[in-house]
Short mmCIF file of C-alpha atoms in Angstrom, two decimals:
data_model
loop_
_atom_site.label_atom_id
_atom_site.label_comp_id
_atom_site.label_asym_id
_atom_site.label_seq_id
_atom_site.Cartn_x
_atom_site.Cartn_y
_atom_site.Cartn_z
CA UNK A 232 72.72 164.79 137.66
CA UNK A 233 74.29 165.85 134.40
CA UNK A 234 77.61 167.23 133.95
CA UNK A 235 76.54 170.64 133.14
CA UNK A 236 73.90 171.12 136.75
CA UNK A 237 76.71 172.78 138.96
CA UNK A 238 77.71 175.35 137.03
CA UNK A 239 73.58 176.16 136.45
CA UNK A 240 73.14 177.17 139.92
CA UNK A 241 74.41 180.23 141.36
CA UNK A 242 77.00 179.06 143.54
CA UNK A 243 78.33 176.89 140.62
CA UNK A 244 78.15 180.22 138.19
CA UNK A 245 79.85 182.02 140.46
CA UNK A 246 82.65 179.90 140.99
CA UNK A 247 82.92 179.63 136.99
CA UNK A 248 83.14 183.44 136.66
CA UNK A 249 85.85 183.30 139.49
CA UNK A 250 88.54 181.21 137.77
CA UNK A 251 91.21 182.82 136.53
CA UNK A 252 91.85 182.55 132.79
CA UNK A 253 92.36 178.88 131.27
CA UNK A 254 95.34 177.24 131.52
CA UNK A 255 96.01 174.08 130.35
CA UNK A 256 98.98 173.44 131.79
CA UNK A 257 97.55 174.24 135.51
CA UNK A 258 94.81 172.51 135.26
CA UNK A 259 95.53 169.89 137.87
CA UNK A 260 96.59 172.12 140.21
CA UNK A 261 93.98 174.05 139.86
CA UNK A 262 91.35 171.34 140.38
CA UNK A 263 93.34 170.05 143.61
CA UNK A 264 93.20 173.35 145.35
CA UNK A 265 89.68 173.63 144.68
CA UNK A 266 88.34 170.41 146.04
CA UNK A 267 90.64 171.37 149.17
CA UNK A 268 88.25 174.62 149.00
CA UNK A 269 85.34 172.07 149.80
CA UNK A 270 84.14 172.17 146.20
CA UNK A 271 82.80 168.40 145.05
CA UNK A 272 84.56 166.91 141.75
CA UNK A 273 81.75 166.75 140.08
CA UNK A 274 81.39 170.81 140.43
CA UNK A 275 85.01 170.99 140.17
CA UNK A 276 84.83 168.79 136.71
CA UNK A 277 82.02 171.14 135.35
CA UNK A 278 83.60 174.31 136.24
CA UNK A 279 86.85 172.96 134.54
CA UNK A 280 84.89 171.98 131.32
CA UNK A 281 82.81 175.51 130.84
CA UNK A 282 86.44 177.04 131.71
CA UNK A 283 88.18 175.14 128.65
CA UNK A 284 85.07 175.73 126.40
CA UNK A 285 84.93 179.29 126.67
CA UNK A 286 88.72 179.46 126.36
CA UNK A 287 88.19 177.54 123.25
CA UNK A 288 85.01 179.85 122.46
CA UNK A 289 86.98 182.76 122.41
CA UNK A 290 87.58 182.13 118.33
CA UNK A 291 83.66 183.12 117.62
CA UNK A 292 82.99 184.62 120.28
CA UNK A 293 85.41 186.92 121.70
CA UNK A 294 85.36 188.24 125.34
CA UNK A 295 81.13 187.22 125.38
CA UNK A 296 82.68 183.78 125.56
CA UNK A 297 83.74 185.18 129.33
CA UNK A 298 80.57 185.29 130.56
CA UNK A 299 78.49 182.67 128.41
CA UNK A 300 77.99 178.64 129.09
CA UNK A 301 78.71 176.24 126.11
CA UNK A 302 78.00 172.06 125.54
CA UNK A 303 80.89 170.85 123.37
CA UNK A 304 78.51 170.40 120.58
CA UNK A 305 76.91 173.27 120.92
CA UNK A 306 80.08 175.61 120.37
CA UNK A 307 81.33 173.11 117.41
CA UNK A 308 77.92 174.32 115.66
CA UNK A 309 77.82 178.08 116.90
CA UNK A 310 77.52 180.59 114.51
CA UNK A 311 80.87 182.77 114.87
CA UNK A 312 79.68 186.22 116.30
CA UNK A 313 80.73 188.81 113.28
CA UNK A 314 78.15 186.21 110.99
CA UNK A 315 75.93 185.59 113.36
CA UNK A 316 75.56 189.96 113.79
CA UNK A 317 75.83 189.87 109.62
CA UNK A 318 72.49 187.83 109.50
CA UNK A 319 70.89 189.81 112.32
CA UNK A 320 71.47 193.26 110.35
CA UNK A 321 69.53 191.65 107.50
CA UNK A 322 66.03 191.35 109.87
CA UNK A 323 66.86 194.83 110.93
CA UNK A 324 67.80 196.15 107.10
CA UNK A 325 64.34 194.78 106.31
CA UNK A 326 62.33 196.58 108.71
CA UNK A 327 62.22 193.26 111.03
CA UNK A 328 61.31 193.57 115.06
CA UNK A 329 60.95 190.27 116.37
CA UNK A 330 62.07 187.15 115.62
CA UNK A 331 61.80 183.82 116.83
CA UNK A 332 65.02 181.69 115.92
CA UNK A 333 63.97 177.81 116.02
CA UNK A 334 66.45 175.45 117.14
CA UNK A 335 68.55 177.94 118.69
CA UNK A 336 71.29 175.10 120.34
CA UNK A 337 73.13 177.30 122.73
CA UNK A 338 71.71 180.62 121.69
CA UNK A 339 74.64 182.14 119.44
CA UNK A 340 72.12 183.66 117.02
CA UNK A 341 69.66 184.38 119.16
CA UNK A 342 72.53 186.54 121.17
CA UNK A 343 73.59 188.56 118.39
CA UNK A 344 69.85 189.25 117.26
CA UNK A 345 69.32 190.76 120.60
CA UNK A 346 72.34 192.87 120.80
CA UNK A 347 71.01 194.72 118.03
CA UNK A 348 67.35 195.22 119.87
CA UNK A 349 65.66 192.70 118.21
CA UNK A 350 63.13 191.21 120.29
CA UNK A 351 64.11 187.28 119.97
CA UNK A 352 62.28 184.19 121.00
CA UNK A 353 64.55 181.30 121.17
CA UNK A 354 62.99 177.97 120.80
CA UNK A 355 65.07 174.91 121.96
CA UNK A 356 63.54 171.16 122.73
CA UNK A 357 66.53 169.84 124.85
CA UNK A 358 66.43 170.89 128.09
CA UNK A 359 70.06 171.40 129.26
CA UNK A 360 70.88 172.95 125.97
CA UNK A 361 68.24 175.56 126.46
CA UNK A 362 69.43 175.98 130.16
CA UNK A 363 72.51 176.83 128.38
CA UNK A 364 70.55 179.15 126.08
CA UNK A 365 68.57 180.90 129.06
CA UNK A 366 72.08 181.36 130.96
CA UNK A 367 73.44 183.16 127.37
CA UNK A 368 70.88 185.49 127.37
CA UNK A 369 70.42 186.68 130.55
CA UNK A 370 71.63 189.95 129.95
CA UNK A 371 69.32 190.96 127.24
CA UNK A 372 65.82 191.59 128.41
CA UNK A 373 64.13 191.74 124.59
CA UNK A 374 65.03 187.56 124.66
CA UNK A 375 63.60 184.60 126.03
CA UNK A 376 64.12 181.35 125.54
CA UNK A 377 61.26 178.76 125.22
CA UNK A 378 61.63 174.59 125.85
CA UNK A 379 59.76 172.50 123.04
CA UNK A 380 59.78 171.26 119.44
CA UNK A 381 59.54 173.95 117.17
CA UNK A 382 57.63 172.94 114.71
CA UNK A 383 54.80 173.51 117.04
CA UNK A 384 55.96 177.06 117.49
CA UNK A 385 53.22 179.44 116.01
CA UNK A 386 55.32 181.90 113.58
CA UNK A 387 52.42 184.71 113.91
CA UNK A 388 53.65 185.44 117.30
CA UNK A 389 56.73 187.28 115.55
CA UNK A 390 57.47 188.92 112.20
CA UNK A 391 60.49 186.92 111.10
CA UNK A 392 62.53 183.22 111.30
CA UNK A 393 65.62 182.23 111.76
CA UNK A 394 66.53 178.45 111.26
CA UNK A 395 69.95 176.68 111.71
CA UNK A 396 68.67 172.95 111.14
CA UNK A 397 71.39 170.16 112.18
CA UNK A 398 73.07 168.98 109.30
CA UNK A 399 75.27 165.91 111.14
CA UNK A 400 74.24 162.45 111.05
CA UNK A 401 76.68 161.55 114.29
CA UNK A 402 80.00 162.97 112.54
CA UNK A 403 79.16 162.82 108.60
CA UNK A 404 77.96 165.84 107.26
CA UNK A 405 74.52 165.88 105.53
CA UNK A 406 74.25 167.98 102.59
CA UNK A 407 70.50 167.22 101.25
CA UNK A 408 68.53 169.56 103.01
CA UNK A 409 65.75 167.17 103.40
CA UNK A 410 67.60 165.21 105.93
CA UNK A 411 68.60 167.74 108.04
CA UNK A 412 66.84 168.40 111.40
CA UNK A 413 64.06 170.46 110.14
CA UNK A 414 64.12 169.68 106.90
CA UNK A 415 64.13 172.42 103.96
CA UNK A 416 60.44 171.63 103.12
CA UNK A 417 59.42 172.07 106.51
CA UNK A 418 61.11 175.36 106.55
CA UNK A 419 59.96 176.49 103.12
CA UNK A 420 56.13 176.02 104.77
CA UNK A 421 56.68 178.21 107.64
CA UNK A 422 57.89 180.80 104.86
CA UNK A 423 54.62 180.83 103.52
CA UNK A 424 53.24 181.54 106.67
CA UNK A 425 56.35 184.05 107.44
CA UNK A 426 57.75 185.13 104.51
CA UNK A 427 60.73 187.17 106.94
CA UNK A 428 62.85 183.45 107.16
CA UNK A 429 66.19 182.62 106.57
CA UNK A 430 68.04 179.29 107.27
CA UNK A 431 71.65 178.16 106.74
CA UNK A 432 72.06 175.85 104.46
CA UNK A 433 74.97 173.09 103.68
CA UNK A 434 77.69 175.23 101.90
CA UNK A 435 77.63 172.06 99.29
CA UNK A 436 73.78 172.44 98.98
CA UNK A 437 72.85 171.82 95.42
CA UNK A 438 71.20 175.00 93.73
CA UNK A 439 68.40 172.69 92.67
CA UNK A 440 66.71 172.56 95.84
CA UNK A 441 67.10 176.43 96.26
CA UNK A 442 63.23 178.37 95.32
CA UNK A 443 62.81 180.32 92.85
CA UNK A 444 62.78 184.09 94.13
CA UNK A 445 65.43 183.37 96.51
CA UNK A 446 68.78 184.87 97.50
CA UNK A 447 71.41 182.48 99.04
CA UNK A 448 74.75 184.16 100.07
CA UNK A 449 77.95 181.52 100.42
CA UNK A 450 80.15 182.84 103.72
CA UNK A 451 83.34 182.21 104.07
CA UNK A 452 85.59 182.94 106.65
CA UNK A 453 89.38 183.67 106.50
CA UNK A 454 89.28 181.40 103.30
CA UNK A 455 87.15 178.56 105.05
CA UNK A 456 83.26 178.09 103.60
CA UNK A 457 81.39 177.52 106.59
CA UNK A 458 77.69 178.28 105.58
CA UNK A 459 75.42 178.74 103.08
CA UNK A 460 72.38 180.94 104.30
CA UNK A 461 69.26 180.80 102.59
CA UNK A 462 66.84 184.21 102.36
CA UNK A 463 63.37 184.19 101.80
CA UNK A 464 60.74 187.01 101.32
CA UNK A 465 61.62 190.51 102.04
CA UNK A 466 65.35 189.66 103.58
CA UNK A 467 66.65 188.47 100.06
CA UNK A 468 67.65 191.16 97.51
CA UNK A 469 65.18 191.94 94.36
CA UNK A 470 67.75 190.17 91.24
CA UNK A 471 70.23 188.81 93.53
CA UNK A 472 69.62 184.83 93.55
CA UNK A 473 73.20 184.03 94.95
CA UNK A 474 75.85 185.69 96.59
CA UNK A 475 79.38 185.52 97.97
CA UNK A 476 80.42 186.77 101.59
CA UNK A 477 84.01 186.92 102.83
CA UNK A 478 85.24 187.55 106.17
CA UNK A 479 88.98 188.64 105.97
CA UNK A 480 91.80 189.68 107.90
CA UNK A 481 93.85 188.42 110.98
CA UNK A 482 90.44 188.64 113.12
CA UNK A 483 87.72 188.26 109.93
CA UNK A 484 87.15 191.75 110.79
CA UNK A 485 87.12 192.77 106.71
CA UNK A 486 83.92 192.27 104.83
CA UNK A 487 83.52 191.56 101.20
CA UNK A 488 80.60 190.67 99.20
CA UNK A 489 80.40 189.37 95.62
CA UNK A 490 77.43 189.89 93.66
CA UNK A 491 76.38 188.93 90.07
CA UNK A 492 76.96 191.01 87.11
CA UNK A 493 74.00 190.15 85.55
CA UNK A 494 70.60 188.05 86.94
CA UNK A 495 69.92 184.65 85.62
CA UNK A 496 69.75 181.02 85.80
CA UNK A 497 71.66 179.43 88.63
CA UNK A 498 74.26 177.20 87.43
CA UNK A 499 74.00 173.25 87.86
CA UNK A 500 77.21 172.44 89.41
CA UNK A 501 78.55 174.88 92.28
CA UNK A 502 81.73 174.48 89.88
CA UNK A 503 80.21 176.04 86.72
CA UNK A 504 80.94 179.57 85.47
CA UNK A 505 77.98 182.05 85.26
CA UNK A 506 78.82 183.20 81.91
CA UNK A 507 78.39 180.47 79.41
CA UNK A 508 81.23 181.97 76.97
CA UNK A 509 84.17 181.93 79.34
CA UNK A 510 87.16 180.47 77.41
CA UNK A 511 89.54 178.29 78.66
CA UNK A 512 92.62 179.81 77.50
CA UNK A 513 95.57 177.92 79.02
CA UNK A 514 97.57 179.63 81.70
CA UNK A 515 99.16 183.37 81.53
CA UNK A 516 101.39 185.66 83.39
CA UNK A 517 99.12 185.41 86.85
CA UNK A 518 96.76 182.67 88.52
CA UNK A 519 94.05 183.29 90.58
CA UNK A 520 92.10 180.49 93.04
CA UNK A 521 88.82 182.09 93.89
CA UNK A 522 87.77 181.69 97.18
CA UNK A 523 85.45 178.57 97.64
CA UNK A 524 82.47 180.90 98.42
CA UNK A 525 82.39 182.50 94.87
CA UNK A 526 82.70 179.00 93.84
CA UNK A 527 79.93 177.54 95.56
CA UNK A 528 77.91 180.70 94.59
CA UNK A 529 78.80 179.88 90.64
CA UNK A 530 80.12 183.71 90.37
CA UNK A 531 83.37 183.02 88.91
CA UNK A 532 82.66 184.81 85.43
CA UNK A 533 82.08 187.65 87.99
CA UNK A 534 84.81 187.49 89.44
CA UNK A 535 86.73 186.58 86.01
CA UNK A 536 85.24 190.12 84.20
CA UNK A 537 86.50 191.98 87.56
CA UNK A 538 90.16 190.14 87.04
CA UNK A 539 89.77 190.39 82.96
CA UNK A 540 90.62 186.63 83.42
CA UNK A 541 90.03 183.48 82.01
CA UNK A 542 89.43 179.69 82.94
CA UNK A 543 93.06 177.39 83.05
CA UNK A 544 90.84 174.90 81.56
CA UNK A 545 86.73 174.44 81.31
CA UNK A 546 86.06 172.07 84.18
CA UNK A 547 88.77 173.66 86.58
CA UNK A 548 88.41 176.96 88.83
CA UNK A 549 91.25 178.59 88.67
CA UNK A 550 91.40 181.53 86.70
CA UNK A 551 94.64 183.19 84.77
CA UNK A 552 95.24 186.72 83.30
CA UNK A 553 97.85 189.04 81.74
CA UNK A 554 97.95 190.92 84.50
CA UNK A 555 97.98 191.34 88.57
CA UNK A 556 94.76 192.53 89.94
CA UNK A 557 94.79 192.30 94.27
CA UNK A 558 90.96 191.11 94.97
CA UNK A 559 89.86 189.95 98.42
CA UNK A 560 87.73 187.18 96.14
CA UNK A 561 90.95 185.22 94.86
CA UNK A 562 94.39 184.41 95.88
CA UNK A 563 96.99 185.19 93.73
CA UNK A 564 99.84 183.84 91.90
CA UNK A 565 102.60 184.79 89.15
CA UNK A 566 103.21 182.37 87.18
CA UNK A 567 106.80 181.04 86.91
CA UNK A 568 106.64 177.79 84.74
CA UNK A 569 104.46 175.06 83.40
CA UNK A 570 104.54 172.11 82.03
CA UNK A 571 103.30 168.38 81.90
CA UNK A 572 103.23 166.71 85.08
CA UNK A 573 105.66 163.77 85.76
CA UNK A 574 108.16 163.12 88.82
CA UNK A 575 111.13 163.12 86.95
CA UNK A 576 110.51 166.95 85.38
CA UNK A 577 108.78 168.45 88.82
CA UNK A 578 111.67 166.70 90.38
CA UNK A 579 114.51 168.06 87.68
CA UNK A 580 112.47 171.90 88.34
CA UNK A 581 113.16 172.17 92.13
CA UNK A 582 116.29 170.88 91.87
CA UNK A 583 117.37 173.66 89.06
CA UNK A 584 115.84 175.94 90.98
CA UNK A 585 117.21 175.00 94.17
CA UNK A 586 113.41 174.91 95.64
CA UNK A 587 113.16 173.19 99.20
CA UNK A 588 110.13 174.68 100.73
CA UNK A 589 106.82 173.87 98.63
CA UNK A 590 103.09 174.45 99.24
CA UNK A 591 101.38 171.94 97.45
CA UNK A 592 98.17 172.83 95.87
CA UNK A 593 95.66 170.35 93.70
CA UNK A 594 92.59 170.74 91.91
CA UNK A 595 90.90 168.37 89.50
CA UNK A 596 93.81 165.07 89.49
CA UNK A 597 94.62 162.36 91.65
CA UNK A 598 98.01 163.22 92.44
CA UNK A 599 97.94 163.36 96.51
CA UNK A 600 100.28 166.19 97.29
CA UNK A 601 101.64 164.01 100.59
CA UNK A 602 102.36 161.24 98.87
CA UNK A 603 104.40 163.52 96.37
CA UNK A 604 106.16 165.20 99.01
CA UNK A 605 107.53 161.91 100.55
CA UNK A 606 108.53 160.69 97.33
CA UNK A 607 110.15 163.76 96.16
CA UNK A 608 111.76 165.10 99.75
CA UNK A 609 111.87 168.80 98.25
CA UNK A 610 113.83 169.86 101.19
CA UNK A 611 116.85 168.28 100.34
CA UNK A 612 116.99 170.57 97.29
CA UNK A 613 117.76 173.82 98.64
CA UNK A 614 116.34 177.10 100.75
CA UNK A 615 114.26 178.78 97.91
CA UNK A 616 110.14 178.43 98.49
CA UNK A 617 107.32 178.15 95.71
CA UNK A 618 104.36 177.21 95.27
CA UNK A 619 103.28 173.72 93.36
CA UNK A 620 99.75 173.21 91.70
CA UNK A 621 98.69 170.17 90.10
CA UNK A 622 95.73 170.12 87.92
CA UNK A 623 94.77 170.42 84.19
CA UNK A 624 95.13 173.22 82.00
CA UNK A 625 93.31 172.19 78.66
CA UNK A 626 92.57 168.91 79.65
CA UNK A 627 96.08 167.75 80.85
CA UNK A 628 97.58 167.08 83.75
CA UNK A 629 99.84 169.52 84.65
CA UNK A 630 102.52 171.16 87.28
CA UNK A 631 102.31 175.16 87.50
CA UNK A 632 105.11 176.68 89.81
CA UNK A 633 104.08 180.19 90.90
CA UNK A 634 104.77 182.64 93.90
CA UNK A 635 101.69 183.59 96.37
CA UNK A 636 101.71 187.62 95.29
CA UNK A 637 101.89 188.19 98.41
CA UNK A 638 105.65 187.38 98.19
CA UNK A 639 105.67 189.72 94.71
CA UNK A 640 106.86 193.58 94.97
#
């Protein structure tokens, strides 16, 4: 029997649904007392598991966690709810009814496609997981859930398709898309059949192996790059080849999307500028570190125009102006000094300065901001904060000391 059987049936549900909310700390009581109930450990060790899960779900989910099933690697590779509902909305924006979503894991997508009416076929060839699945979407009568491989799955049954291929090789990440689990050509051929498909994509995916006609939109969330989500056909924008997404706020709540000033080629490195004539012009008044999903996207001469900024130096993503423009695309920072890096004149700065809380930041040089911070012990030097970045600024290696504008009236 496998670990996840007692909480399928609906005794084991049931007794699931009546726990009361997780507690780690009571967690050994709370197993005692319900083997004294008559409950077997093996129920009781399932019921316990689901119960930490979808305390733990609760991040991307919210209160559906309460009432949903998870397998631990099925809720590491969920889709977080707001996204998952963002991608949905694009099937409905372009006049899409049904779709099937292949390799639907634990059915996160396939969930939020259904909450907004879609009808939704969720295809899934591991048994338990698509038990899982089935006990997810119980609640929504325009979704099934289907057990086999789907690349047998016939895509003129629906209108549009929805992949999330695994991208793990046990725990490394796999960022050529023709080793994930399908691969990008496979998916690419059921576009021709279905031109309504979307997949996500490796955030690190190299724009070579994106087609031509194409829109792929980097999401972030809260500052973290999590996906990269390929549109094909009628679901990707006329013009728009890439794209930035942010989710901000305390709950991700805030949505923000970055789009190119102008069409054209994408760039070759996810760290190029899309405007060839960006200078590099040193560092001014106020920094700015563009959120790793306009970097991935290449729109940082976007996002430089909008901030009438400039590149610290050519090879480097941070971006410096005259003045302090708020954007949800970048964080901030006024400058307060730079200089050449060495310990003896970052260690001489905080010490003037009496500076004993530091955020270390790097980009584009060795220097390991641990190993700095053992070797320079910053709080010995007093209670004033800054921030420290190390990288170059025209091709040296250098220290800036700012403050997060947050922290500026």
């Amino acid at each position: 029997m496998s670990a996840l059987a007692p909480v399928l049936t609906p005794e084991g549900f049931a007794l699931l649904n009546s726990l009361p909310a997780y507690d780690e700390s009571r967690v050994l009581q709370l197993g005692e007392a319900l083997r004294r109930d008559g409950h077997s450990a093996e129920t009781v060790a399932a019921v316990m598991t689901q119960s930490r899960l979808r305390a733990k779900a609760h991040e991307k989910f919210g209160e559906f966690a309460d009432q949903m099933l998870f397998t631990p690697d099925g809720l590491e590779q969920a889709t977080r709810l707001p996204i998952a509902a963002h991608h949905a909305q694009r099937f409905r924006d372009a006049g899409i009814d049904s779709v099937a979503d292949l390799g639907c894991g634990i059915g996160g997508d396939t969930l939020a496609k259904a909450g907004l009416g879609l009808e939704v076929i969720g295809v899934e060839k591991d048994e338990e997981t698509a038990a899982v699945a089935t006990a997810n979407l119980r609640l929504f009568p325009t979704a099934r859930i289907e057990l086999g491989d789907l690349t047998a799955f016939d895509p003129a049954r629906v209108q549009g398709l929805w992949f999330d291929p695994a991208r793990r090789a046990g725990r490394a990440r796999l960022h050529d898309p023709e080793q994930a689990l399908p691969p990008l050509s496979t998916i690419l051929d059921f576009a021709r059949r279905t031109p309504a498909t979307a997949a996500k994509l490796a955030p690190a995916i190299d724009h070579a192996h994106l087609p031509t006609g194409s829109e792929t939109q980097w999401i972030s969330w809260r500052g973290q790059v999590l996906e990269a989500v390929l549109h094909l056909g009628p679901l990707a924008r006329e013009g728009v080849a890439r794209s930035a997404l942010l989710f901000t706020g305390a709950d991700g709540s805030q949505v923000h999307r970055l789009d190119p000033d102008s069409v054209g080629p994408s760039p070759d490195s996810p760290h190029a500028a899309d405007d060839p004539d960006l200078s590099a012009d040193g560092v001014r008044d106020h920094l700015y570190e563009p959120d790793g999903a306009v970097i991935r996207a290449g729109l940082i001469g976007t996002l430089a125009r909008r901030l009438d900024a400039d590149l610290i130096d050519e090879s480097i993503a941070y971006l410096t102006a005259d003045a302090r423009v708020d954007s949800p695309f970048a964080q901030g920072y006024a400058v307060e000094d730079v200089f050449d890096f060495s310990m003896k004149a970052l260690q001489a700065h905080l010490r003037s300065h009496r500076i004993g809380t530091v955020e270390f930041k790097k980009r584009g040089t060795a220097v390991e901001p641990e190993e700095l911070r053992r070797r320079l012990k910053p709080a010995r030097f007093g209670d004033e904060s800054a921030t420290v970045i190390l990288t170059r600024v025209a091709g040296k290696q250098s220290v800036i000391i700012a403050q997060p504008h947050r922290d500026v009236p």
